[in-house]
Coordinates of C-alpha atoms in Angstrom, one line a residue:
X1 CA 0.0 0.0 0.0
X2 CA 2.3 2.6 0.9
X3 CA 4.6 1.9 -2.3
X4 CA 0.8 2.2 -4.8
X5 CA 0.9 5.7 -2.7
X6 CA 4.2 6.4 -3.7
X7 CA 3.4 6.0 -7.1
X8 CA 0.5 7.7 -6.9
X9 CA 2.3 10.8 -5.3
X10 CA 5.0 10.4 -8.4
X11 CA 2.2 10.7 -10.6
X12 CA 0.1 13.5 -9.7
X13 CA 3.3 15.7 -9.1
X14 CA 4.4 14.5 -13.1
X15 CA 1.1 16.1 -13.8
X16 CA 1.0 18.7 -11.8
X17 CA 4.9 19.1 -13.4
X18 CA 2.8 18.9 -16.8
X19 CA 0.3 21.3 -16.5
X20 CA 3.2 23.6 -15.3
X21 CA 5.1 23.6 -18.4
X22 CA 1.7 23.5 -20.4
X23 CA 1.0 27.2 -18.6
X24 CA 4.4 28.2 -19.5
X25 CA 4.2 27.5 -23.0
X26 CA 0.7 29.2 -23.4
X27 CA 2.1 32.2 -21.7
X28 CA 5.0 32.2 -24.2
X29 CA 3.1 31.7 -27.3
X30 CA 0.7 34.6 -26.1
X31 CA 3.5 36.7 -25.6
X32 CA 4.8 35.8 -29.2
X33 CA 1.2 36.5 -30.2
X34 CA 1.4 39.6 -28.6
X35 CA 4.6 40.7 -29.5
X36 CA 3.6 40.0 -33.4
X37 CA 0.4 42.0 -33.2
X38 CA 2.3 45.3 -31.3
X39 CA 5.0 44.9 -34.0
X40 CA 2.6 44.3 -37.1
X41 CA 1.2 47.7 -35.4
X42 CA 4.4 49.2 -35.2
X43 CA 4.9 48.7 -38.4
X44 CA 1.7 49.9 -40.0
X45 CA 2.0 52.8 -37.9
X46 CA 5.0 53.6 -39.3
X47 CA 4.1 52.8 -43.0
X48 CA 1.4 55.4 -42.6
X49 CA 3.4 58.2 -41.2
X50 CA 6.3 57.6 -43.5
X51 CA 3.3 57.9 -46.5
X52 CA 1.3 61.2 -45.2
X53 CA 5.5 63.1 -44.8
X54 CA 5.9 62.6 -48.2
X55 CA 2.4 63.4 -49.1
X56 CA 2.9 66.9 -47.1
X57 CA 6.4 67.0 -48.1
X58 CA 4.7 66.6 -52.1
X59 CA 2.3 69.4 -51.5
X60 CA 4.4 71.6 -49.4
X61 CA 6.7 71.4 -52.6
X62 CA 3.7 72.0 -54.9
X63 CA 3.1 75.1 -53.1
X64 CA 6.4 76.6 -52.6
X65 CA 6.5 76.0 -56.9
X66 CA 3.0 77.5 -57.2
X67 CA 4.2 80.9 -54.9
X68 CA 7.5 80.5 -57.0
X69 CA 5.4 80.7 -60.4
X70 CA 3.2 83.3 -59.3
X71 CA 6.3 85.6 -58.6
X72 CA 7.5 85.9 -61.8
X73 CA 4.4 84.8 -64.5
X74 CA 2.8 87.8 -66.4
X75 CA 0.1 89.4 -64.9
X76 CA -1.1 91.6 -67.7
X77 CA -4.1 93.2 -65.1
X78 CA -1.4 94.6 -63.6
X79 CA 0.5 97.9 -64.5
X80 CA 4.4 97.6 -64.7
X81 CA 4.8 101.5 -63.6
X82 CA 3.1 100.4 -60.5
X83 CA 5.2 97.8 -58.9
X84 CA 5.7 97.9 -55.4
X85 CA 9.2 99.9 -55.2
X86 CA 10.8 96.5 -53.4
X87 CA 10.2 94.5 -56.8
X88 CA 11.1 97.6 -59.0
X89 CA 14.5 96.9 -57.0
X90 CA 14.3 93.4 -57.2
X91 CA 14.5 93.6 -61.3
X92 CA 17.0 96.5 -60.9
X93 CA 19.7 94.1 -59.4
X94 CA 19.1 91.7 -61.7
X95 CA 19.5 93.3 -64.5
X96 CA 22.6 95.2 -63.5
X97 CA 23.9 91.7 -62.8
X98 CA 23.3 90.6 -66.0
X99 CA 24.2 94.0 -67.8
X100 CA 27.8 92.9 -66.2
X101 CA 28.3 89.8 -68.6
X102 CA 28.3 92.0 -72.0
X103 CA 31.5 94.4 -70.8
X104 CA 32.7 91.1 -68.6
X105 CA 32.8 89.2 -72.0
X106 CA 35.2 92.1 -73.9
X107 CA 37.2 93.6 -70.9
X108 CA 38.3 90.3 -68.8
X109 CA 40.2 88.9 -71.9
X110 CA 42.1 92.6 -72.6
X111 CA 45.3 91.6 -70.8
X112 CA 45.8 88.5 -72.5
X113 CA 46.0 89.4 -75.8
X114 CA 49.4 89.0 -76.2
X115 CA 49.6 85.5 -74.9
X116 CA 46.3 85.0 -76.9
X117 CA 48.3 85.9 -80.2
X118 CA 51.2 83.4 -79.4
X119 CA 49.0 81.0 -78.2
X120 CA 47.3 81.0 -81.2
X121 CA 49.7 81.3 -83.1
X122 CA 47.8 84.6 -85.5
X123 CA 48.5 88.3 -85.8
X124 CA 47.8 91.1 -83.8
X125 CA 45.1 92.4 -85.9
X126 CA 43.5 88.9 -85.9
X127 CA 43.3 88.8 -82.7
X128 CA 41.9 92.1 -81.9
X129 CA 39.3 91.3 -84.6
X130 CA 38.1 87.8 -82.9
X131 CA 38.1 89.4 -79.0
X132 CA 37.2 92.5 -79.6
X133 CA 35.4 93.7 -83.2
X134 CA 33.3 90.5 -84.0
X135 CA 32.0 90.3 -80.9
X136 CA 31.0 94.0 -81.3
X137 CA 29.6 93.4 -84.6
X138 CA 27.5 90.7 -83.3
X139 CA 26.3 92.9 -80.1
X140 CA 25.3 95.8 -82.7
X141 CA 23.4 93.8 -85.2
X142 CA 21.8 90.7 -83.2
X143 CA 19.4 92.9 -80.2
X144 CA 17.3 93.9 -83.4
X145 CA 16.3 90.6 -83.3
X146 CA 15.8 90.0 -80.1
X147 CA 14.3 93.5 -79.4
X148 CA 11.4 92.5 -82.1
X149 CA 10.8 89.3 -80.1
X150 CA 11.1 90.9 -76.5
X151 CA 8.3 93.7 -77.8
X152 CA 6.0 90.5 -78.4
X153 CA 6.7 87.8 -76.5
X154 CA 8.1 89.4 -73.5
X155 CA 11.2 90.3 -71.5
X156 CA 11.8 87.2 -69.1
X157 CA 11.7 84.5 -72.0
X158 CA 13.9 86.5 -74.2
X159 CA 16.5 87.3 -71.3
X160 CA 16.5 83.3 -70.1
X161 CA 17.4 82.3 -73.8
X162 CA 20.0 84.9 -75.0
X163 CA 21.6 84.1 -71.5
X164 CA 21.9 80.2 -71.4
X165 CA 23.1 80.9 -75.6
X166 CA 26.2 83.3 -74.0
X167 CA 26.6 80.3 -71.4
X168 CA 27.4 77.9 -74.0
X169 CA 29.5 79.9 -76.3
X170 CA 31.7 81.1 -73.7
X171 CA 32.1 77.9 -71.8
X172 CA 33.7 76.3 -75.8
X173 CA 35.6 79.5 -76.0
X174 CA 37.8 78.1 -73.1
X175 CA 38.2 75.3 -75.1
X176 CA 39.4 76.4 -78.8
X177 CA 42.1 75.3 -80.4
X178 CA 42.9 77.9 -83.3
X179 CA 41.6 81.2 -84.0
X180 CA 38.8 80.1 -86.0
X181 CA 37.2 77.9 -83.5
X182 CA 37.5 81.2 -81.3
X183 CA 35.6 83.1 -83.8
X184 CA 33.1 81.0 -84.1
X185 CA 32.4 80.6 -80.6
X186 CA 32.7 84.2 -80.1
X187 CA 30.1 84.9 -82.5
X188 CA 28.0 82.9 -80.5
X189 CA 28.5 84.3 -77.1
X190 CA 27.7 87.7 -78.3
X191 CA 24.8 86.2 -80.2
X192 CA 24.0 85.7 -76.6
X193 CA 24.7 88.2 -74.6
X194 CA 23.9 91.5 -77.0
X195 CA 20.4 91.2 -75.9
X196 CA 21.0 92.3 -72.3
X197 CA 21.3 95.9 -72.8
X198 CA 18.7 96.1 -75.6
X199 CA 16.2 94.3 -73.4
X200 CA 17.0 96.0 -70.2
X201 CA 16.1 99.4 -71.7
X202 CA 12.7 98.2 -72.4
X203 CA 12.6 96.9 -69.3
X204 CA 13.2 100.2 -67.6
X205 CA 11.3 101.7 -69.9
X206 CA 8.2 98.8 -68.7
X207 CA 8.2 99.8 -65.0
X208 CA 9.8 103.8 -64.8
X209 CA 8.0 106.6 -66.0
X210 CA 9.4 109.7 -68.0
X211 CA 10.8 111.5 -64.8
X212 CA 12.1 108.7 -63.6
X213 CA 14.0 106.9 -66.8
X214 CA 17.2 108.9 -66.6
X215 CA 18.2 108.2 -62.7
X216 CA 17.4 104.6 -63.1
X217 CA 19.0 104.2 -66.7
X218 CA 22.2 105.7 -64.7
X219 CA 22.0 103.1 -62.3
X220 CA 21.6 99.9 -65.1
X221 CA 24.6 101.2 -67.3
X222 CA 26.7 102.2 -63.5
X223 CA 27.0 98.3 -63.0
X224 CA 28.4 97.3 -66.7
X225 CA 31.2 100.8 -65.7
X226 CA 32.2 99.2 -62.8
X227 CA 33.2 95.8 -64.8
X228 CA 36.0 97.8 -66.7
X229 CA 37.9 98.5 -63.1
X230 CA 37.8 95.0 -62.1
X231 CA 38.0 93.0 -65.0
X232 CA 41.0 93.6 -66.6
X233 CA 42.5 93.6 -63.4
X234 CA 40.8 89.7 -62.9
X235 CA 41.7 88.6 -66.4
X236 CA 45.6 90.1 -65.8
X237 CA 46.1 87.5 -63.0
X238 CA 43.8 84.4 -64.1
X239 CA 46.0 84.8 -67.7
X240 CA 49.3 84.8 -65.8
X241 CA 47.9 82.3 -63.3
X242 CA 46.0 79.7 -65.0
X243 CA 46.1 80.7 -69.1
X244 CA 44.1 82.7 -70.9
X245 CA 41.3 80.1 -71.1
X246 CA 40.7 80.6 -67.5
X247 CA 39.3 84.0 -68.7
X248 CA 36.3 82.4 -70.7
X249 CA 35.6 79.8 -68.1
X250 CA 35.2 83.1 -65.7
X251 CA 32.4 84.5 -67.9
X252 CA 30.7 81.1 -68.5
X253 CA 30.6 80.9 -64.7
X254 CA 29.4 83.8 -63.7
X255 CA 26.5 84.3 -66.5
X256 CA 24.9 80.5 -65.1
X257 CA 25.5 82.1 -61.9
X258 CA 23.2 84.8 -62.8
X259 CA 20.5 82.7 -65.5
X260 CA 19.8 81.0 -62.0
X261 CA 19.0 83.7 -60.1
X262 CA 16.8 85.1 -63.0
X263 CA 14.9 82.0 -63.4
X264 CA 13.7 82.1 -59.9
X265 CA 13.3 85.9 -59.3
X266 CA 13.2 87.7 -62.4
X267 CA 9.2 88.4 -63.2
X268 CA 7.6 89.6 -66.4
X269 CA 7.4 93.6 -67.0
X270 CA 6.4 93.6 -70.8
X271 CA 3.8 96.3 -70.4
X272 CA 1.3 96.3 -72.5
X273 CA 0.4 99.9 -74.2
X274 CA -2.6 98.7 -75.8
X275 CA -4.1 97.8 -72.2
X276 CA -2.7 100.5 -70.0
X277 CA -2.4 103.3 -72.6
X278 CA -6.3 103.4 -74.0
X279 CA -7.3 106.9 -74.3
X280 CA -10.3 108.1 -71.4
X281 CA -14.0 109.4 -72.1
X282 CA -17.3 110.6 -69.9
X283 CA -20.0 107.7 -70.5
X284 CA -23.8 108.4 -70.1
X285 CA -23.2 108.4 -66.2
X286 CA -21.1 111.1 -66.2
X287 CA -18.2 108.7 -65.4
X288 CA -14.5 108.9 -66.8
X289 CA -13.9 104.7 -68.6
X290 CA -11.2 103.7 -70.7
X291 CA -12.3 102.7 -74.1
X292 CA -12.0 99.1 -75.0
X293 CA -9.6 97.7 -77.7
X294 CA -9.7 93.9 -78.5
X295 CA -5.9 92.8 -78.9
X296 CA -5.7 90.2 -81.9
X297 CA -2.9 87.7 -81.1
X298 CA 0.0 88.1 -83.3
X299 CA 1.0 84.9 -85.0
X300 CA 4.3 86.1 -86.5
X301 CA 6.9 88.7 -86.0
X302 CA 9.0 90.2 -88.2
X303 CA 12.1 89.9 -86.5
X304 CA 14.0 93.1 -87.8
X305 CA 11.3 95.3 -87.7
X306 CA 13.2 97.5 -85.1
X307 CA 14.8 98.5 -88.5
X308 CA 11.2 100.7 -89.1
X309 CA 12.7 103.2 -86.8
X310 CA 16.1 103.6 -88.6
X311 CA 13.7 106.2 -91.3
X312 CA 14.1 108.4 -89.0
X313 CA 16.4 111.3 -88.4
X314 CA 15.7 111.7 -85.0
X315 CA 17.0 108.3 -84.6
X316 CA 20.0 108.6 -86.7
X317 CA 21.0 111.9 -85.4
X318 CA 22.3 111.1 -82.0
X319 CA 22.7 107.5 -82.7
X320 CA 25.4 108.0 -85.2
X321 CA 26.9 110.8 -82.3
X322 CA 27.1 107.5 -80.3
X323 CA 28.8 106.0 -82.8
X324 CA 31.6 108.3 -82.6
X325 CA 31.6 108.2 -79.3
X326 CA 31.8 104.5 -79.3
X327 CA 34.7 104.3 -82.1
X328 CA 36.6 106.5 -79.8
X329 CA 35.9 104.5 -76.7
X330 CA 36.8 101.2 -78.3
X331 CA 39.8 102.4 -79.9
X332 CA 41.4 103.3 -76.4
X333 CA 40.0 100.3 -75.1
X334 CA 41.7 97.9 -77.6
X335 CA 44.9 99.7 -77.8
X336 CA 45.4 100.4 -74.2
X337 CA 46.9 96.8 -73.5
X338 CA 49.4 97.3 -76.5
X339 CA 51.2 100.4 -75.1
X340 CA 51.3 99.4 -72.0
X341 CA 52.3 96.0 -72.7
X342 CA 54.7 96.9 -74.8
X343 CA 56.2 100.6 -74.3
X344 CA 55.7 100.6 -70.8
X345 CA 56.5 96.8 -70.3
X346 CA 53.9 96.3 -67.9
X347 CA 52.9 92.8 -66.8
X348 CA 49.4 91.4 -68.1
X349 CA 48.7 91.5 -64.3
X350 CA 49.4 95.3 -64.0
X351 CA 47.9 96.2 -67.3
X352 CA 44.6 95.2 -65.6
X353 CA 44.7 97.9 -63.0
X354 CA 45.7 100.4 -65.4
X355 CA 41.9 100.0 -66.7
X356 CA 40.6 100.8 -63.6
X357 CA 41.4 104.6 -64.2
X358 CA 38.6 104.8 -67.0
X359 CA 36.1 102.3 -65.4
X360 CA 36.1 104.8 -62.4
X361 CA 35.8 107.9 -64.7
X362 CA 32.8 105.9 -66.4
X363 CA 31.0 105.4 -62.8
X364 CA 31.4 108.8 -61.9
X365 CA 29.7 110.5 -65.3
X366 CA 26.6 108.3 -65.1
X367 CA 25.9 109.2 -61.7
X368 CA 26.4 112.7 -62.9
X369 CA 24.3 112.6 -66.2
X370 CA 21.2 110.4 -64.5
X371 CA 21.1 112.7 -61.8
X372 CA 21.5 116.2 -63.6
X373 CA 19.5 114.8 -66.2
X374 CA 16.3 113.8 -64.6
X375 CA 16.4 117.1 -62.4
X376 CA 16.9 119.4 -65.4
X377 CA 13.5 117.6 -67.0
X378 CA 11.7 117.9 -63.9
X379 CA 12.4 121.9 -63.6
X380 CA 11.5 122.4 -66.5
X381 CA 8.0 120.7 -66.6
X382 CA 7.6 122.5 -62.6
X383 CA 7.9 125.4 -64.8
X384 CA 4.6 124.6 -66.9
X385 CA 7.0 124.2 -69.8
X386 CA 5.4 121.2 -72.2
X387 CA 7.0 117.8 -71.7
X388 CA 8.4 116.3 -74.5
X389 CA 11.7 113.9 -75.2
X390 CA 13.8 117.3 -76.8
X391 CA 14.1 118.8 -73.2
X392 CA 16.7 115.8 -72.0
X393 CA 18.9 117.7 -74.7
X394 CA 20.2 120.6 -72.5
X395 CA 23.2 122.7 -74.2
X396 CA 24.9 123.7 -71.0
X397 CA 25.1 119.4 -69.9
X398 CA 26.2 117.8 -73.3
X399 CA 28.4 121.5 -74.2
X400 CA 30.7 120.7 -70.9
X401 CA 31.2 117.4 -71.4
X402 CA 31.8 117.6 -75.2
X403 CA 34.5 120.1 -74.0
X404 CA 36.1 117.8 -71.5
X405 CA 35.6 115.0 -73.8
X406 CA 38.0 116.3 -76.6
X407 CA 40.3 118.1 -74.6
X408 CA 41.2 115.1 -72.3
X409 CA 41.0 112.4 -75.6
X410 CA 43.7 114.8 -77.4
X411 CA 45.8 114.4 -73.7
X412 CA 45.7 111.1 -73.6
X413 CA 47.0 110.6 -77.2
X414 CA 49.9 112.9 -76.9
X415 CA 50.6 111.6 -73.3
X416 CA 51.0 108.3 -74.7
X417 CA 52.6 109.2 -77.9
X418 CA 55.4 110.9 -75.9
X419 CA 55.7 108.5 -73.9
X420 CA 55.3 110.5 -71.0
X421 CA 54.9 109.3 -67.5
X422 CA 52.0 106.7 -67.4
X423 CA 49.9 108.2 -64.5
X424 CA 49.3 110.9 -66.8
X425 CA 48.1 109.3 -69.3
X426 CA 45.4 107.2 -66.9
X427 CA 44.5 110.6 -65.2
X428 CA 43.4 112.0 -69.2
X429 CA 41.5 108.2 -69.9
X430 CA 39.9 109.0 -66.6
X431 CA 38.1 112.4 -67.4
X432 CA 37.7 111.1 -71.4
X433 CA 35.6 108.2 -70.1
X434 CA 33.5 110.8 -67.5
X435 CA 32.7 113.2 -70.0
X436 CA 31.9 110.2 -72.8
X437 CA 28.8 108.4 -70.9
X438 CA 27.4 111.6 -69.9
X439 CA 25.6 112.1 -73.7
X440 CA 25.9 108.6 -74.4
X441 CA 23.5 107.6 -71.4
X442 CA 21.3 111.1 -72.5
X443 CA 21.0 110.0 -75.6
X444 CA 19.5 106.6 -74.6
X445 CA 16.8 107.5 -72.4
X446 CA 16.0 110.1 -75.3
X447 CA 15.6 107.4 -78.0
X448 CA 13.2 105.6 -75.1
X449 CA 11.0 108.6 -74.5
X450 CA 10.6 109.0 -78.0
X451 CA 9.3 105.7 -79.1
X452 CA 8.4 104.6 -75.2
X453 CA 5.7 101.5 -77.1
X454 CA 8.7 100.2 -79.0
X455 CA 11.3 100.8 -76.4
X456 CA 13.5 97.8 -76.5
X457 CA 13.3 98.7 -80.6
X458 CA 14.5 102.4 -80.1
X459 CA 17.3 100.9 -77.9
X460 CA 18.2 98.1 -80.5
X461 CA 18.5 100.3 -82.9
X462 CA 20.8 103.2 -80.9
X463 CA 23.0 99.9 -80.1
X464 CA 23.2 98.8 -84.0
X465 CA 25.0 102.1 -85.4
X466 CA 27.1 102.6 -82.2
X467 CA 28.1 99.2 -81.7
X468 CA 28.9 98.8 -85.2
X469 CA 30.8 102.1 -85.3
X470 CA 32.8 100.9 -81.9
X471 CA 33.6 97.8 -83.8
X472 CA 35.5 99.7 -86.7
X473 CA 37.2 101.5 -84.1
X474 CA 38.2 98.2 -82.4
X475 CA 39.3 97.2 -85.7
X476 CA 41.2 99.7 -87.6
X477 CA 42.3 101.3 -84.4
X478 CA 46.0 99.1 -83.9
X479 CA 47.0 99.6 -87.3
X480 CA 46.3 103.4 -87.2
X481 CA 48.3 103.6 -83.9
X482 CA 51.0 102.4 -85.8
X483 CA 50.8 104.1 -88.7
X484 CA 50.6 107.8 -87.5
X485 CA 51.0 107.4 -83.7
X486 CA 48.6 108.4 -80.5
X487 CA 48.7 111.7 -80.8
X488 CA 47.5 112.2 -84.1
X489 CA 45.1 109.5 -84.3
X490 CA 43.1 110.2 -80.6
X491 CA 43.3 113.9 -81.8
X492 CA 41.0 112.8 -85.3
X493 CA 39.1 110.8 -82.9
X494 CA 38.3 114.4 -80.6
X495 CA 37.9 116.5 -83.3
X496 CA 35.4 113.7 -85.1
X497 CA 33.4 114.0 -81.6
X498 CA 33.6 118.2 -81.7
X499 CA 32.0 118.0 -85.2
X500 CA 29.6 115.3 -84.6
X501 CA 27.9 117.7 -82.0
X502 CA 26.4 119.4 -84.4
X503 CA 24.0 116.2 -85.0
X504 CA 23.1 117.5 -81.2
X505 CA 22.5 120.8 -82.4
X506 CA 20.1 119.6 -85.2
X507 CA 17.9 116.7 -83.6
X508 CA 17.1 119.7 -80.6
X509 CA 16.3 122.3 -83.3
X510 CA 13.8 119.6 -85.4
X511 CA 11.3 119.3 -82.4
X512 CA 8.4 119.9 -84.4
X513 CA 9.7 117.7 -87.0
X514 CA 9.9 114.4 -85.2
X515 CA 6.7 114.8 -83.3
X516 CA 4.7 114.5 -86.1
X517 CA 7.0 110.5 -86.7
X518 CA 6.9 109.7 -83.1
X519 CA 2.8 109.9 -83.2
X520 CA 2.5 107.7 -86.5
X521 CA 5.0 105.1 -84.7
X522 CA 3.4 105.0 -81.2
X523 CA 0.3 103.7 -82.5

């Protein structure tokens, strides 16, 4: 008996031993169970707010492009003239950022001319002609084009295209191998770049009004003055540091640099005439309206007809002044780097500073002429006198600085010539390039103010007969150095300028003349 009790002890406890472990191993697979559900919930939880970031992180992006796209798409409701005066300065920087790449693209390269020509293995004239006179060609003859187009179509889209085109051709011209891929290449960057002037006046033109033009046309051309003082200077040390090449790669940089910025911030400012310019009249309510005038979409443009304006004398006149002016200034531009280079023996590095004389003389008469300019207009309209584009024309303004302007040109040529110290040479280039933008930056905001619907136009067509007149000068002006020296040849270069004054004279004196052409083209 007492062992079947042992047995029977043995046995419950084996059971009891069972039922143990049973509850142990349903307590573990519930924790599993458990363990499986929290982490499938885990998991989904997870899923879910990974899927709803990138669902906020999609429309957050969706919005920031909308804002982005409704910063700089055309609004044609709204006025230009009445921008707030933030984005007024908004597309002010811009543009004399971009103005910067035109005079960046034929001053930066100056000093390396000489190691250009060995390089290359070409002549001097050669040279001179693939830096300097076919890409002034190109910048004179091109903007018609692009002026038709920008009148049309718009300033942005015209502005984003010429750029990225100057992009291109620049970056290959840091990559040619002979003078004629240069060329070519150079053609193509000023293809590119010409436009920025052209389309900035219209742009100006777009958001300033009459008393306003001159001041703000000072400030566009001030940043493309300041280039002169620190290119050269740039190019000098890049040249002796990394090659000549390094010079192009410079400009390709610096133009992407800015066709960035533009794409985000620049906004349209094509103002439309049509819409903001329709003529008033009293209704049956006694209430002023603007008529209404249905605008036909234009299908096609004729891409030179900026050439219409070129009829007319009051176009011609003080374009063709430019264009002396513009010989003159390219002439000392292209032949600075020569005699310095090569009768004062100055380094390429050195060279470049010596450019910063004129660039400063530049800076200082556009300031001047926007300034005097635009307060010589205003007292004379506070004076009841009649508004009109003649008035910019004041004798006493372009008379000094005519003055200046020959006396300090024939200076610099003899200075040179004689081979006279070299500071006083650059103290002569400094006052020649002060009194030469004053009428050249006059001149443009008259050409605006007399064709204001067809600004870019009247711009493009100021830039073809100067730039094309700098070119020659670019051109013809080493082998005329040679041939009869500085001082005679800046001394016909003055007394061209003291007779071409007269074209001053005669555009003032046929008021009555051109107003009758300015109404038939501003409708």
């Amino acid at each position: 008996m007492p062992q079947q009790q042992n047995d029977k002890d043995i046995d419950e406890a084996t059971v009891h031993q069972q039922e143990i472990e049973d509850d142990v191993i349903v307590d573990v697979i519930r924790e599993q169970a458990e363990t499986t559900n929290d982490s499938s919930s885990v998991t989904t939880t997870c899923h879910r707010d990974e899927n709803t970031f990138k669902r906020d992180k999609k429309r957050w992006g969706s919005t920031q492009w909308r804002n982005l796209r409704s910063g700089v798409a055309r609004d044609e409701t709204v006025d230009p003239r009445n921008f707030p005066a933030y984005k007024k300065r908004l597309i002010m920087i811009q543009m004399m950022f971009a103005a910067m790449i035109t005079p960046l693209s034929t001053t930066i390269s100056l000093p390396a001319l000489p190691t250009m020509q060995q390089d290359l293995q070409t002549s001097e004239t050669a040279i001179n002609a693939a830096t300097t006179s076919i890409f002034v060609f190109f910048n004179a003859s091109v903007p018609i084009i692009w002026a038709s187009y920008s009148d049309v179509y718009g300033r942005r889209r015209i502005y984003l295209i010429s750029i990225a085109i100057a992009i291109i051709g620049n970056a290959c011209c840091a990559v040619s191998i002979n003078i004629a891929m240069l060329i070519v290449f150079r053609i193509m960057s000023a293809v590119g770049s010409c436009s920025i002037l052209t389309v900035g006046t219209g742009i100006l033109s777009d958001i300033y009004g009459p008393g306003e033009r001159g001041k703000a046309y000072s400030w566009f051309v001030s940043a493309p003055l300041v280039v002169p003082a620190v290119a050269p200077v740039i190019g000098g040390y890049l040249t002796e540091g990394l090659g000549w090449r390094s010079t192009f790669a410079c400009i390709a940089i610096y133009a992407f640099c800015t066709w960035v910025v533009m794409v985000f911030a620049l906004p349209e400012s094509l103002r439309r005439s049509e819409i903001f310019d329709l003529p008033t009249r009293v209704n049956e309510k006694n209430e002023t309206v603007k008529d209404q005038k249905v605008i036909a979409k234009r299908r096609f443009v004729n891409p030179v007809s900026a050439l219409r304006l070129v009829r007319h004398l009051n176009v011609i006149l003080p374009a063709f002044f430019s264009g002396i002016l513009y010989f003159t200034f390219f002439a000392i531009n292209t032949t600075l780097t020569w005699i310095y280079s090569n009768q004062y023996g100055f380094s390429p590095g050195i060279v470049g500073v010596c450019y910063i004389a004129g660039a400063l003389g530049g800076i200082v008469g556009s300031t001047i002429a926007g300034l005097i300019s635009d307060r010589l207009y205003a007292a004379d309209v506070a004076k009841g006198l009649k508004a009109y584009p003649e008035r910019r024309l004041h004798y006493p303004l372009f008379g000094a600085s005519i003055a200046i302007l020959v006396l300090s040109t024939v200076a610099y040529g003899w200075c040179t010539g004689m081979n006279l110290h070299f500071v006083i040479g650059l103290i002569a280039l400094f006052f020649a390039f002060a009194s030469l933008i004053v009428p050249s930056i006059v001149l443009t905001v008259y050409l605006v103010e007399c064709y204001p619907k067809h600004s870019a136009s009247a711009a493009a067509c100021n830039n073809l007969i100067r730039f094309c007149m700098g070119g020659v000068g670019a051109l013809v002006a080493s082998d005329c150095q040679q041939a009869i020296g500085n001082g005679p040849f800046f001394s016909a270069c003055a007394g061209a300028i003291f007779l071409g004054s007269g074209l001053i004279i005669w555009t003032k004196q046929g008021r009555a003349r051109w107003a009758s052409t300015r109404e038939l083209n501003n409708h």
